[in-house]
CSV table of C-alpha atoms and ligand atoms in Angstrom, one decimal:
chain,number,residue,atom,x,y,z
G,1165,MET,CA,-8.1,8.4,25.0
G,1166,ASP,CA,-9.4,8.2,21.4
G,1167,TYR,CA,-10.7,10.3,18.7
G,1168,PHE,CA,-14.0,8.6,18.0
G,1169,ASN,CA,-16.8,11.1,19.1
G,1170,TYR,CA,-20.5,11.9,18.3
G,1171,LYS,CA,-21.1,15.1,16.3
G,1172,GLN,CA,-24.7,16.0,16.0
G,1173,ASP,CA,-25.8,12.4,16.9
G,1174,VAL,CA,-23.5,10.7,14.3
G,1175,LEU,CA,-20.3,9.0,15.2
G,1176,PHE,CA,-17.2,10.3,13.8
G,1177,ALA,CA,-13.5,9.1,13.6
G,1178,GLU,CA,-11.6,12.3,14.0
G,1179,GLU,CA,-13.4,14.7,11.4
G,1180,VAL,CA,-15.0,11.9,9.2
G,1181,SER,CA,-18.3,10.5,9.7
G,1182,LEU,CA,-18.4,6.7,10.1
G,1183,LYS,CA,-21.7,6.8,7.9
G,1184,ASP,CA,-19.7,8.3,5.0
G,1185,ILE,CA,-16.9,5.6,5.3
G,1186,ALA,CA,-19.8,3.0,5.2
G,1187,ASP,CA,-21.4,4.4,2.2
G,1188,GLU,CA,-18.1,4.6,0.3
G,1189,HIS,CA,-16.4,1.2,1.4
G,1190,GLY,CA,-19.3,-0.8,2.7
G,1191,THR,CA,-19.5,-2.9,5.8
G,1192,PRO,CA,-18.2,-4.7,7.8
G,1193,SER,CA,-15.0,-2.5,7.8
G,1194,TYR,CA,-12.3,-1.8,10.3
G,1195,VAL,CA,-11.8,1.9,10.8
G,1196,TYR,CA,-8.5,3.3,12.5
G,1197,SER,CA,-7.7,6.8,13.8
G,1198,ARG,CA,-4.3,7.9,13.0
G,1199,ALA,CA,-4.3,10.7,15.5
G,1200,THR,CA,-5.2,8.0,18.3
G,1201,LEU,CA,-2.3,5.7,17.2
G,1202,GLU,CA,0.2,8.6,17.2
G,1203,ARG,CA,-1.1,9.8,20.5
G,1204,HIS,CA,-0.6,6.3,22.1
G,1205,ALA,CA,2.9,5.8,20.6
G,1206,LYS,CA,4.0,9.2,21.8
G,1207,ALA,CA,2.6,8.5,25.2
G,1208,TYR,CA,5.3,5.8,25.3
G,1209,THR,CA,8.2,7.4,23.4
G,1210,ASN,CA,7.9,10.7,25.3
G,1211,SER,CA,8.0,8.8,28.9
G,1212,PHE,CA,11.5,7.8,29.0
G,1213,LYS,CA,13.3,10.1,31.3
G,1214,ALA,CA,16.4,8.4,32.9
G,1215,MET,CA,16.9,5.6,30.4
G,1216,ASP,CA,17.4,5.5,26.8
G,1217,GLY,CA,14.3,3.7,25.5
G,1218,LEU,CA,12.8,2.0,22.5
G,1219,VAL,CA,9.3,1.2,21.8
G,1220,CYS,CA,8.8,-1.9,19.7
G,1221,PHE,CA,5.2,-2.1,18.6
G,1222,SER,CA,4.0,-5.6,18.8
G,1223,VAL,CA,3.1,-6.3,15.2
G,1224,LYS,CA,0.7,-9.3,16.1
G,1225,ALA,CA,-1.7,-6.7,17.4
G,1226,LEU,CA,-2.4,-4.8,14.2
G,1227,SER,CA,-0.1,-5.6,11.2
G,1228,ASN,CA,-1.4,-3.6,8.2
G,1229,ILE,CA,1.8,-2.0,6.7
G,1230,SER,CA,0.1,1.5,6.5
G,1231,ILE,CA,-0.4,1.3,10.3
G,1232,LEU,CA,3.2,0.2,10.7
G,1233,LYS,CA,4.4,3.1,8.7
G,1234,VAL,CA,2.6,5.6,11.0
G,1235,LEU,CA,4.1,4.0,14.1
G,1236,LYS,CA,7.5,3.9,12.5
G,1237,ASP,CA,7.1,7.7,11.8
G,1238,CYS,CA,6.6,8.0,15.6
G,1239,ASN,CA,10.0,6.4,16.2
G,1240,CYS,CA,8.7,2.9,17.0
G,1241,GLY,CA,10.6,-0.3,16.3
G,1242,PHE,CA,8.8,-3.6,15.9
G,1243,ASP,CA,8.4,-6.8,18.0
G,1244,ILE,CA,7.8,-9.6,15.5
G,1245,VAL,CA,6.9,-13.2,15.9
G,1246,SER,CA,7.2,-14.7,12.4
G,1247,GLY,CA,8.8,-14.3,8.9
G,1248,GLY,CA,5.6,-12.8,7.8
G,1249,GLU,CA,5.7,-10.2,10.4
G,1250,LEU,CA,9.4,-9.4,9.5
G,1251,HIS,CA,8.4,-9.0,5.9
G,1252,ARG,CA,5.7,-6.6,6.8
G,1253,ALA,CA,7.9,-4.5,9.1
G,1254,LEU,CA,10.6,-4.3,6.4
G,1255,LEU,CA,7.9,-3.3,3.8
G,1256,ALA,CA,6.8,-0.6,6.2
G,1257,GLY,CA,10.4,0.8,6.0
G,1258,ALA,CA,11.5,-0.3,9.6
G,1259,ASP,CA,15.1,-0.1,10.7
G,1260,PRO,CA,16.2,-3.7,11.2
G,1261,GLN,CA,18.1,-2.4,14.2
G,1262,LYS,CA,14.7,-1.7,15.7
G,1263,ILE,CA,13.4,-5.1,15.3
G,1264,ILE,CA,13.1,-7.7,18.1
G,1265,PHE,CA,12.1,-11.3,17.0
G,1266,SER,CA,10.1,-13.0,19.7
G,1267,GLY,CA,8.2,-16.3,19.8
G,1268,VAL,CA,8.8,-19.9,20.9
G,1269,GLY,CA,8.9,-21.8,17.6
G,1270,LYS,CA,11.2,-19.8,15.1
G,1271,SER,CA,12.1,-21.9,12.0
G,1272,GLU,CA,15.6,-22.0,10.5
G,1273,ALA,CA,14.3,-20.0,7.6
G,1274,GLU,CA,13.0,-17.3,9.8
G,1275,MET,CA,16.3,-17.3,11.8
G,1276,ALA,CA,18.3,-16.9,8.5
G,1277,ALA,CA,16.1,-14.1,7.5
G,1278,GLY,CA,16.5,-12.3,10.6
G,1279,ILE,CA,20.3,-12.7,10.6
G,1280,GLU,CA,20.5,-11.6,7.0
G,1281,GLN,CA,18.5,-8.4,7.7
G,1282,GLY,CA,20.7,-7.6,10.6
G,1283,ILE,CA,17.8,-7.4,13.4
G,1284,LEU,CA,18.5,-6.0,16.7
G,1285,SER,CA,17.8,-9.3,18.6
G,1286,PHE,CA,16.3,-12.7,18.7
G,1287,ASN,CA,14.5,-13.3,21.9
G,1288,ILE,CA,15.4,-16.8,22.8
G,1289,GLU,CA,12.8,-19.1,24.6
G,1290,SER,CA,14.5,-22.4,25.0
G,1291,GLU,CA,18.0,-24.2,24.9
G,1292,SER,CA,17.1,-26.0,21.6
G,1293,GLU,CA,16.3,-22.7,20.0
G,1294,LEU,CA,19.6,-21.2,21.1
G,1295,MET,CA,21.4,-24.2,19.7
G,1296,ARG,CA,19.6,-24.0,16.5
G,1297,LEU,CA,20.2,-20.3,16.1
G,1298,GLU,CA,24.0,-20.9,16.7
G,1299,ARG,CA,24.0,-23.5,14.0
G,1300,VAL,CA,22.2,-21.3,11.5
G,1301,ALA,CA,24.5,-18.4,12.3
G,1302,ALA,CA,27.7,-20.5,12.0
G,1303,GLU,CA,26.5,-21.8,8.6
G,1304,MET,CA,26.1,-18.1,7.4
G,1305,LYS,CA,29.4,-17.2,9.2
G,1306,LYS,CA,27.6,-14.5,11.1
G,1307,ILE,CA,27.1,-13.5,14.7
G,1308,ALA,CA,23.5,-13.7,15.9
G,1309,PRO,CA,22.4,-11.1,18.6
G,1310,ILE,CA,20.4,-12.7,21.2
G,1311,ALA,CA,18.4,-11.9,24.5
G,1312,ILE,CA,17.1,-14.6,26.6
G,1313,ARG,CA,13.6,-14.5,27.6
G,1314,PHE,CA,13.5,-15.7,31.1
G,1315,ASN,CA,10.2,-16.6,32.9
G,1316,PRO,CA,9.9,-14.6,36.0
G,1317,GLY,CA,7.0,-16.6,37.5
G,1318,VAL,CA,4.5,-13.7,37.7
G,1319,ASP,CA,0.8,-14.5,37.4
G,1320,ALA,CA,-0.8,-11.5,35.7
G,1321,GLY,CA,-3.6,-10.7,33.2
G,1322,VAL,CA,-7.2,-11.5,33.0
G,1323,HIS,CA,-7.7,-14.5,30.7
G,1324,GLU,CA,-6.1,-18.0,31.0
G,1325,PHE,CA,-5.1,-17.9,27.3
G,1326,THR,CA,-3.1,-14.6,27.5
G,1327,LYS,CA,-1.1,-15.2,30.8
G,1328,THR,CA,2.6,-16.0,29.8
G,1329,GLY,CA,4.7,-15.4,32.8
G,1330,ARG,CA,3.9,-18.4,35.0
G,1331,LYS,CA,6.3,-21.4,35.5
G,1332,SER,CA,3.6,-23.6,33.9
G,1333,ASP,CA,3.4,-21.6,30.6
G,1334,LYS,CA,5.2,-22.5,27.4
G,1335,PHE,CA,7.0,-19.3,27.3
G,1336,GLY,CA,10.5,-18.3,28.3
G,1337,VAL,CA,13.4,-20.2,30.0
G,1338,SER,CA,13.3,-20.9,33.8
G,1339,ILE,CA,15.4,-18.7,36.1
G,1340,GLU,CA,17.6,-21.7,36.9
G,1341,ASP,CA,18.2,-22.6,33.1
G,1342,THR,CA,18.9,-19.2,32.0
G,1343,ILE,CA,22.3,-19.2,33.7
G,1344,GLY,CA,23.4,-22.2,31.7
G,1345,LEU,CA,22.3,-20.5,28.4
G,1346,VAL,CA,24.1,-17.2,29.3
G,1347,LYS,CA,27.3,-19.3,30.0
G,1348,HIS,CA,27.0,-21.0,26.5
G,1349,CYS,CA,26.5,-17.6,24.8
G,1350,ILE,CA,29.5,-16.1,26.3
G,1351,GLU,CA,31.7,-19.0,25.0
G,1352,SER,CA,30.0,-19.1,21.5
G,1353,LYS,CA,31.7,-17.8,18.5
G,1354,TYR,CA,28.4,-17.2,16.6
G,1355,LEU,CA,26.1,-15.8,19.4
G,1356,SER,CA,26.3,-12.5,21.1
G,1357,MET,CA,24.1,-11.9,24.2
G,1358,VAL,CA,22.9,-8.3,23.9
G,1359,GLY,CA,19.9,-8.4,26.2
G,1360,LEU,CA,17.6,-9.9,28.7
G,1361,THR,CA,13.9,-10.1,28.2
G,1362,CYS,CA,10.6,-11.1,29.7
G,1363,HIS,CA,6.8,-10.6,28.9
G,1364,ILE,CA,4.3,-11.7,31.6
G,1365,GLY,CA,1.1,-11.5,29.7
G,1366,SER,CA,-1.6,-9.2,28.1
G,1367,GLN,CA,-4.4,-6.9,29.4
G,1368,ILE,CA,-2.7,-6.3,32.7
G,1369,THR,CA,-4.0,-3.7,35.0
G,1370,GLU,CA,-2.0,-4.0,38.1
G,1371,LEU,CA,1.2,-2.0,38.2
G,1372,GLU,CA,2.6,-4.4,40.9
G,1373,LYS,CA,2.8,-7.2,38.4
G,1374,PHE,CA,5.0,-5.3,36.2
G,1375,GLU,CA,7.1,-4.0,39.1
G,1376,GLN,CA,7.5,-7.7,40.3
G,1377,ALA,CA,8.8,-8.7,36.8
G,1378,ALA,CA,11.2,-5.8,36.7
G,1379,HIS,CA,12.6,-6.8,40.1
G,1380,GLN,CA,13.1,-10.3,39.0
G,1381,SER,CA,14.8,-8.9,35.7
G,1382,LEU,CA,17.1,-6.7,37.9
G,1383,LYS,CA,18.2,-9.8,39.9
G,1384,MET,CA,18.8,-11.7,36.7
G,1385,LEU,CA,20.6,-8.8,35.2
G,1386,CYS,CA,23.0,-8.7,38.1
G,1387,GLU,CA,23.6,-12.6,38.0
G,1388,VAL,CA,24.2,-12.4,34.2
G,1389,GLU,CA,26.7,-9.5,34.8
G,1390,ALA,CA,28.5,-11.6,37.4
G,1391,LEU,CA,29.1,-14.2,34.8
G,1392,GLY,CA,30.9,-11.6,32.7
G,1393,ALA,CA,28.2,-10.6,30.1
G,1394,THR,CA,27.6,-6.9,29.4
G,1395,LEU,CA,24.2,-6.3,27.9
G,1396,ASN,CA,22.9,-3.4,25.8
G,1397,PHE,CA,19.2,-3.7,26.8
G,1398,ILE,CA,16.5,-4.9,29.1
G,1399,ASP,CA,13.2,-5.7,27.3
G,1400,MET,CA,10.2,-5.8,29.6
G,1401,GLY,CA,7.8,-7.0,26.9
G,1402,GLY,CA,4.3,-5.5,26.5
G,1403,GLY,CA,1.0,-6.2,28.3
G,1404,LEU,CA,-0.5,-2.9,29.5
G,1405,GLY,CA,-4.4,-3.4,29.7
G,1406,VAL,CA,-6.9,-0.9,28.1
G,1407,THR,CA,-10.4,-0.1,29.0
G,1408,TYR,CA,-13.0,-2.3,27.3
G,1409,MET,CA,-15.6,-1.7,29.9
G,1410,ASP,CA,-14.8,0.2,33.0
G,1411,GLU,CA,-11.2,-1.2,33.8
G,1412,LYS,CA,-9.0,1.3,35.5
G,1413,THR,CA,-5.8,1.3,33.4
G,1414,ILE,CA,-2.2,2.2,33.9
G,1415,GLN,CA,-0.8,5.0,31.8
G,1416,PRO,CA,2.3,4.4,29.7
G,1417,ASP,CA,4.4,7.0,31.6
G,1418,GLU,CA,3.4,5.4,34.8
G,1419,LEU,CA,4.7,2.1,33.6
G,1420,ILE,CA,7.9,3.5,32.3
G,1421,GLN,CA,8.5,5.5,35.4
G,1422,CYS,CA,8.1,2.3,37.4
G,1423,TYR,CA,10.7,0.5,35.3
G,1424,GLU,CA,13.0,3.4,35.5
G,1425,ARG,CA,12.7,3.4,39.4
G,1426,VAL,CA,13.5,-0.3,39.5
G,1427,PHE,CA,16.4,-0.1,37.0
G,1428,GLN,CA,17.8,3.2,38.6
G,1429,GLY,CA,21.4,3.6,37.9
G,1430,ARG,CA,21.7,0.8,35.2
G,1431,SER,CA,23.2,1.9,31.8
G,1432,GLU,CA,21.3,-0.7,29.6
G,1433,ARG,CA,18.7,0.7,27.3
G,1434,LEU,CA,15.0,0.0,28.2
G,1435,ILE,CA,12.8,-1.7,25.6
G,1436,VAL,CA,9.0,-2.3,25.7
G,1437,GLU,CA,6.8,-4.2,23.3
G,1438,PRO,CA,3.4,-2.7,23.6
G,1439,GLY,CA,0.6,-3.8,21.2
G,1440,ARG,CA,-2.8,-3.5,22.7
G,1441,SER,CA,-2.2,-0.2,24.5
G,1442,ILE,CA,-1.1,1.5,21.3
G,1443,SER,CA,-3.8,0.2,18.8
G,1444,ALA,CA,-6.9,-1.1,20.7
G,1445,ASN,CA,-8.7,2.2,21.2
G,1446,ALA,CA,-7.6,3.3,17.7
G,1447,GLY,CA,-9.9,1.0,16.0
G,1448,VAL,CA,-13.7,0.3,15.6
G,1449,MET,CA,-15.4,-2.1,13.3
G,1450,ILE,CA,-18.5,-0.8,11.5
G,1451,THR,CA,-21.3,-3.2,10.6
G,1452,LYS,CA,-24.9,-3.1,9.4
G,1453,VAL,CA,-27.9,-4.7,11.0
G,1454,GLU,CA,-29.2,-7.2,8.5
G,1455,TYR,CA,-32.2,-8.5,10.7
G,1456,GLU,CA,-33.9,-7.9,13.9
G,1457,LYS,CA,-35.1,-11.3,15.3
G,1458,GLU,CA,-36.5,-11.3,19.0
G,1459,LYS,CA,-33.6,-10.3,21.1
G,1460,PHE,CA,-31.1,-10.7,18.5
G,1461,LEU,CA,-29.7,-8.1,16.1
G,1462,ILE,CA,-28.0,-10.1,13.3
G,1463,THR,CA,-25.2,-8.1,11.8
G,1464,ASP,CA,-23.1,-8.5,8.6
G,1465,ALA,CA,-20.0,-8.9,10.8
G,1466,ALA,CA,-19.4,-12.2,12.6
G,1467,MET,CA,-16.8,-14.0,14.6
G,1468,ASN,CA,-14.6,-14.5,11.5
G,1469,ASP,CA,-14.2,-10.7,11.6
G,1470,LEU,CA,-13.9,-10.2,15.2
G,1471,LEU,CA,-13.0,-13.4,17.2
G,1472,ARG,CA,-12.3,-12.0,20.6
G,1473,PRO,CA,-15.9,-12.3,22.0
G,1474,ALA,CA,-16.2,-15.9,20.9
G,1475,LEU,CA,-12.7,-16.9,21.9
G,1476,TYR,CA,-12.2,-15.1,25.2
G,1477,GLN,CA,-15.8,-14.0,26.0
G,1478,ALA,CA,-14.4,-10.5,25.6
G,1479,HIS,CA,-16.4,-7.5,26.0
G,1480,HIS,CA,-16.5,-4.7,23.4
G,1481,ASP,CA,-19.0,-1.8,23.7
G,1482,VAL,CA,-21.3,-1.4,20.9
G,1483,TRP,CA,-22.3,2.1,19.7
G,1484,GLN,CA,-24.9,3.2,17.3
G,1485,VAL,CA,-23.4,5.2,14.3
G,1486,ARG,CA,-26.5,7.3,14.4
G,1487,LYS,CA,-28.1,8.1,17.8
G,1488,ASN,CA,-31.9,8.5,18.0
G,1489,ASN,CA,-34.4,9.2,20.8
G,1490,LEU,CA,-36.1,5.7,20.5
G,1491,GLU,CA,-36.5,3.7,23.5
G,1492,PRO,CA,-33.4,1.3,23.8
G,1493,LYS,CA,-34.0,-2.5,24.1
G,1494,ASN,CA,-31.5,-5.2,25.3
G,1495,TYR,CA,-30.0,-7.1,22.4
G,1496,ASN,CA,-27.4,-9.9,21.7
G,1497,VAL,CA,-25.5,-8.7,18.6
G,1498,VAL,CA,-24.7,-11.8,16.7
G,1499,GLY,CA,-23.3,-12.6,13.2
G,1500,PRO,CA,-24.5,-14.9,10.4
G,1501,ILE,CA,-22.1,-17.8,11.1
G,1502,CYS,CA,-23.6,-21.2,11.9
G,1503,GLU,CA,-22.4,-21.5,15.5
G,1504,THR,CA,-24.1,-20.2,18.7
G,1505,GLY,CA,-20.7,-19.1,19.7
G,1506,ASP,CA,-20.8,-16.4,16.9
G,1507,PHE,CA,-21.5,-13.2,18.9
G,1508,LEU,CA,-20.0,-9.8,19.1
G,1509,ALA,CA,-21.7,-8.5,22.2
G,1510,LYS,CA,-24.5,-9.7,24.6
G,1511,ASN,CA,-27.1,-7.8,26.4
G,1512,VAL,CA,-26.5,-4.3,25.0
G,1513,ALA,CA,-29.0,-1.6,25.3
G,1514,LEU,CA,-29.6,-0.3,21.7
G,1515,SER,CA,-32.3,1.5,19.8
G,1516,ALA,CA,-31.2,0.1,16.4
G,1517,GLY,CA,-33.0,-1.9,13.8
G,1518,GLU,CA,-32.6,-3.3,10.3
G,1519,GLY,CA,-30.3,-1.3,8.1
G,1520,ASP,CA,-28.8,0.8,11.0
G,1521,LEU,CA,-25.0,0.8,11.3
G,1522,LEU,CA,-23.2,-0.2,14.6
G,1523,ALA,CA,-19.7,0.5,15.7
G,1524,ILE,CA,-17.9,-2.2,17.7
G,1525,LYS,CA,-15.3,-0.3,19.9
G,1526,THR,CA,-11.8,-1.0,20.9
G,1527,VAL,CA,-10.9,-3.5,18.2
G,1528,GLY,CA,-7.8,-2.0,16.8
G,1529,ALA,CA,-5.7,-4.6,18.6
G,1530,TYR,CA,-6.2,-8.3,17.9
G,1531,GLY,CA,-9.2,-7.6,15.7
G,1532,PHE,CA,-8.6,-7.7,12.0
G,1533,VAL,CA,-5.3,-9.7,12.5
G,1534,MET,CA,-7.3,-12.5,14.1
G,1535,SER,CA,-10.0,-12.6,11.3
G,1536,SER,CA,-10.5,-15.5,9.0
G,1537,ASN,CA,-12.5,-16.8,6.1
G,1538,TYR,CA,-14.6,-19.1,8.2
G,1539,ASN,CA,-18.0,-19.8,6.3
G,1540,SER,CA,-16.2,-18.6,3.3
G,1541,ARG,CA,-16.6,-15.0,4.2
G,1542,PRO,CA,-14.3,-12.6,2.5
G,1543,ARG,CA,-12.3,-10.5,5.0
G,1544,ALA,CA,-13.3,-6.9,5.8
G,1545,ALA,CA,-11.9,-3.8,4.5
G,1546,GLU,CA,-9.5,-1.7,6.5
G,1547,ILE,CA,-9.6,2.2,6.4
G,1548,LEU,CA,-7.3,4.8,7.9
G,1549,VAL,CA,-8.7,8.2,8.9
G,1550,ASP,CA,-6.4,11.1,9.2
G,1551,LYS,CA,-8.2,14.3,10.3
G,1552,ASP,CA,-10.9,14.9,7.6
G,1553,GLN,CA,-9.5,12.4,5.1
G,1554,PHE,CA,-9.8,8.7,4.9
G,1555,SER,CA,-8.0,6.0,2.8
G,1556,LEU,CA,-8.6,2.4,2.1
G,1557,ILE,CA,-5.6,0.6,3.4
G,1558,ARG,CA,-6.8,-3.0,2.8
G,1559,LYS,CA,-9.3,-3.7,0.1
G,1560,ARG,CA,-12.3,-5.9,1.1
G,1561,GLU,CA,-11.7,-9.5,-0.2
G,1562,ASP,CA,-13.9,-10.8,-2.8
G,1563,PHE,CA,-14.9,-14.3,-3.7
G,1564,SER,CA,-11.9,-14.7,-6.2
G,1565,ASP,CA,-9.6,-14.1,-3.1
G,1566,LEU,CA,-11.3,-16.8,-1.3
G,1567,THR,CA,-10.3,-19.4,-3.9
G,1568,ALA,CA,-7.2,-17.8,-5.5
G,1569,LEU,CA,-4.9,-20.3,-4.0
G,1570,GLU,CA,-6.8,-23.4,-4.6
G,1571,GLU,CA,-5.8,-26.0,-7.2
G,1572,GLN,CA,-8.1,-28.5,-8.9
G,1573,PRO,CA,-5.8,-31.3,-9.9
G,1574,ASN,CA,-6.9,-33.3,-13.0
G,1575,ASP,CA,-8.1,-36.7,-12.1
Q,1305,LLP,N1,5.5,-9.1,23.5
Q,1305,LLP,C1,5.2,-10.4,23.5
Q,1305,LLP,C2,6.4,-11.3,23.5
Q,1305,LLP,C3,4.0,-10.9,23.2
Q,1305,LLP,O1,3.7,-12.3,23.3
Q,1305,LLP,C4,2.8,-10.0,23.3
Q,1305,LLP,C5,1.4,-10.4,23.1
Q,1305,LLP,C6,3.3,-8.6,23.3
Q,1305,LLP,C7,4.6,-8.1,23.4
Q,1305,LLP,C8,2.1,-7.6,23.2
Q,1305,LLP,O2,1.3,-7.6,24.3
Q,1305,LLP,P1,0.2,-6.4,24.5
Q,1305,LLP,O3,1.0,-5.1,24.8
Q,1305,LLP,O4,-0.6,-6.4,23.3
Q,1305,LLP,O5,-0.6,-7.0,25.6
Q,1305,LLP,N2,-5.0,-12.2,21.1
Q,1305,LLP,C9,-5.1,-11.9,22.6
Q,1305,LLP,C10,-3.8,-11.3,23.1
Q,1305,LLP,C11,-2.6,-12.1,22.7
Q,1305,LLP,C12,-1.3,-11.4,23.2
Q,1305,LLP,C13,-0.1,-12.3,22.8
Q,1305,LLP,N3,1.2,-11.7,23.0
Q,1305,LLP,C14,-6.4,-10.9,22.8
Q,1305,LLP,O6,-7.0,-10.7,21.9
Q,1305,LLP,O7,-6.6,-10.5,24.0
């Protein structure tokens, strides 16, 4: 469910015409709907019935600080994977006690920053990482809170690149090795095991996969408990899929109810780390058709602005900002970058031509955050719509931004 709709043949974000946004801020631009973000965040936060819950939005999906502020105001915490994301979450005013630090390769500096800020937990993905964190905490004479991310061996999701819960994936600690790490934590002066976590992948549309992971977590929880550790939370990660084409998706309350059924009678808090299911439908990218050439519409947006089609062969619907009654034709919507892989959509029926505006849908997650300056193209602007108002939340980059960090050593 989102708030992008046609009004008299023009596409609106809430009560703002996308044409007006393009006129004021140019193209390509990412446009987000505040009402959609809030609706999705609340769909999660209102779903907890039996368990105390915390929704940690996965910052990697959409990390603009104005967006993080909107989600913080919906009582969300944050799932971060880098010092940069910690910085952003803190700038947005996040409560450190609602920040979870995930990721397989945390540096010493990132660990020290997390300990210093007093975050809720480091989600640990290997023995070496646990030892490093213990050393960093000991040097700081502080206790680091940790959750072990175990790998439940569940194969879920649609794309090879975003599956994370299989034994062969680089993520998490095997079920067998988790026990050894728990024992180490129990004896450590500088580590406190506060939770258990897993994350099986992204764009998952089968509830059974989440259920399988939850059963594995429950089993693991009982084993950990038998060793004498008392945990504060069980974190089930993110992964809920969204509709890009015609996928039938699971609603946040179905997911939370499923977890609550599996964990019935447990006193731990339940944490989830959704990214895509909160922000994907809340964003579109508007772009202008520069040229029509045979079956191609060449737009001013390219793979550097939206990488998902090129990287994952992902499908995004393309809508005309202004509808008309002309006969549609099948087009490939492509960008100006010098690669055949530079496309935004293939074989879409459109009645658009040069100068027309298009909206690429469902790009609020893993859209702007994965953009780059490839071909020395300045990054797009980001705009947040709130009812009948819109604000620029990230300026369009200009040429000076492209070269700002470059030095020219004297020879
Ligand atoms: N928690 C952890 C530990 C994760 O690694 C991820 C995503 C999430 C939560 C959030 O998952 P979500 O609810 O968004 O599925 N760039 C890819 C997606 C990569 C997902 C990486 N991890 C894409 O565009 O499809």
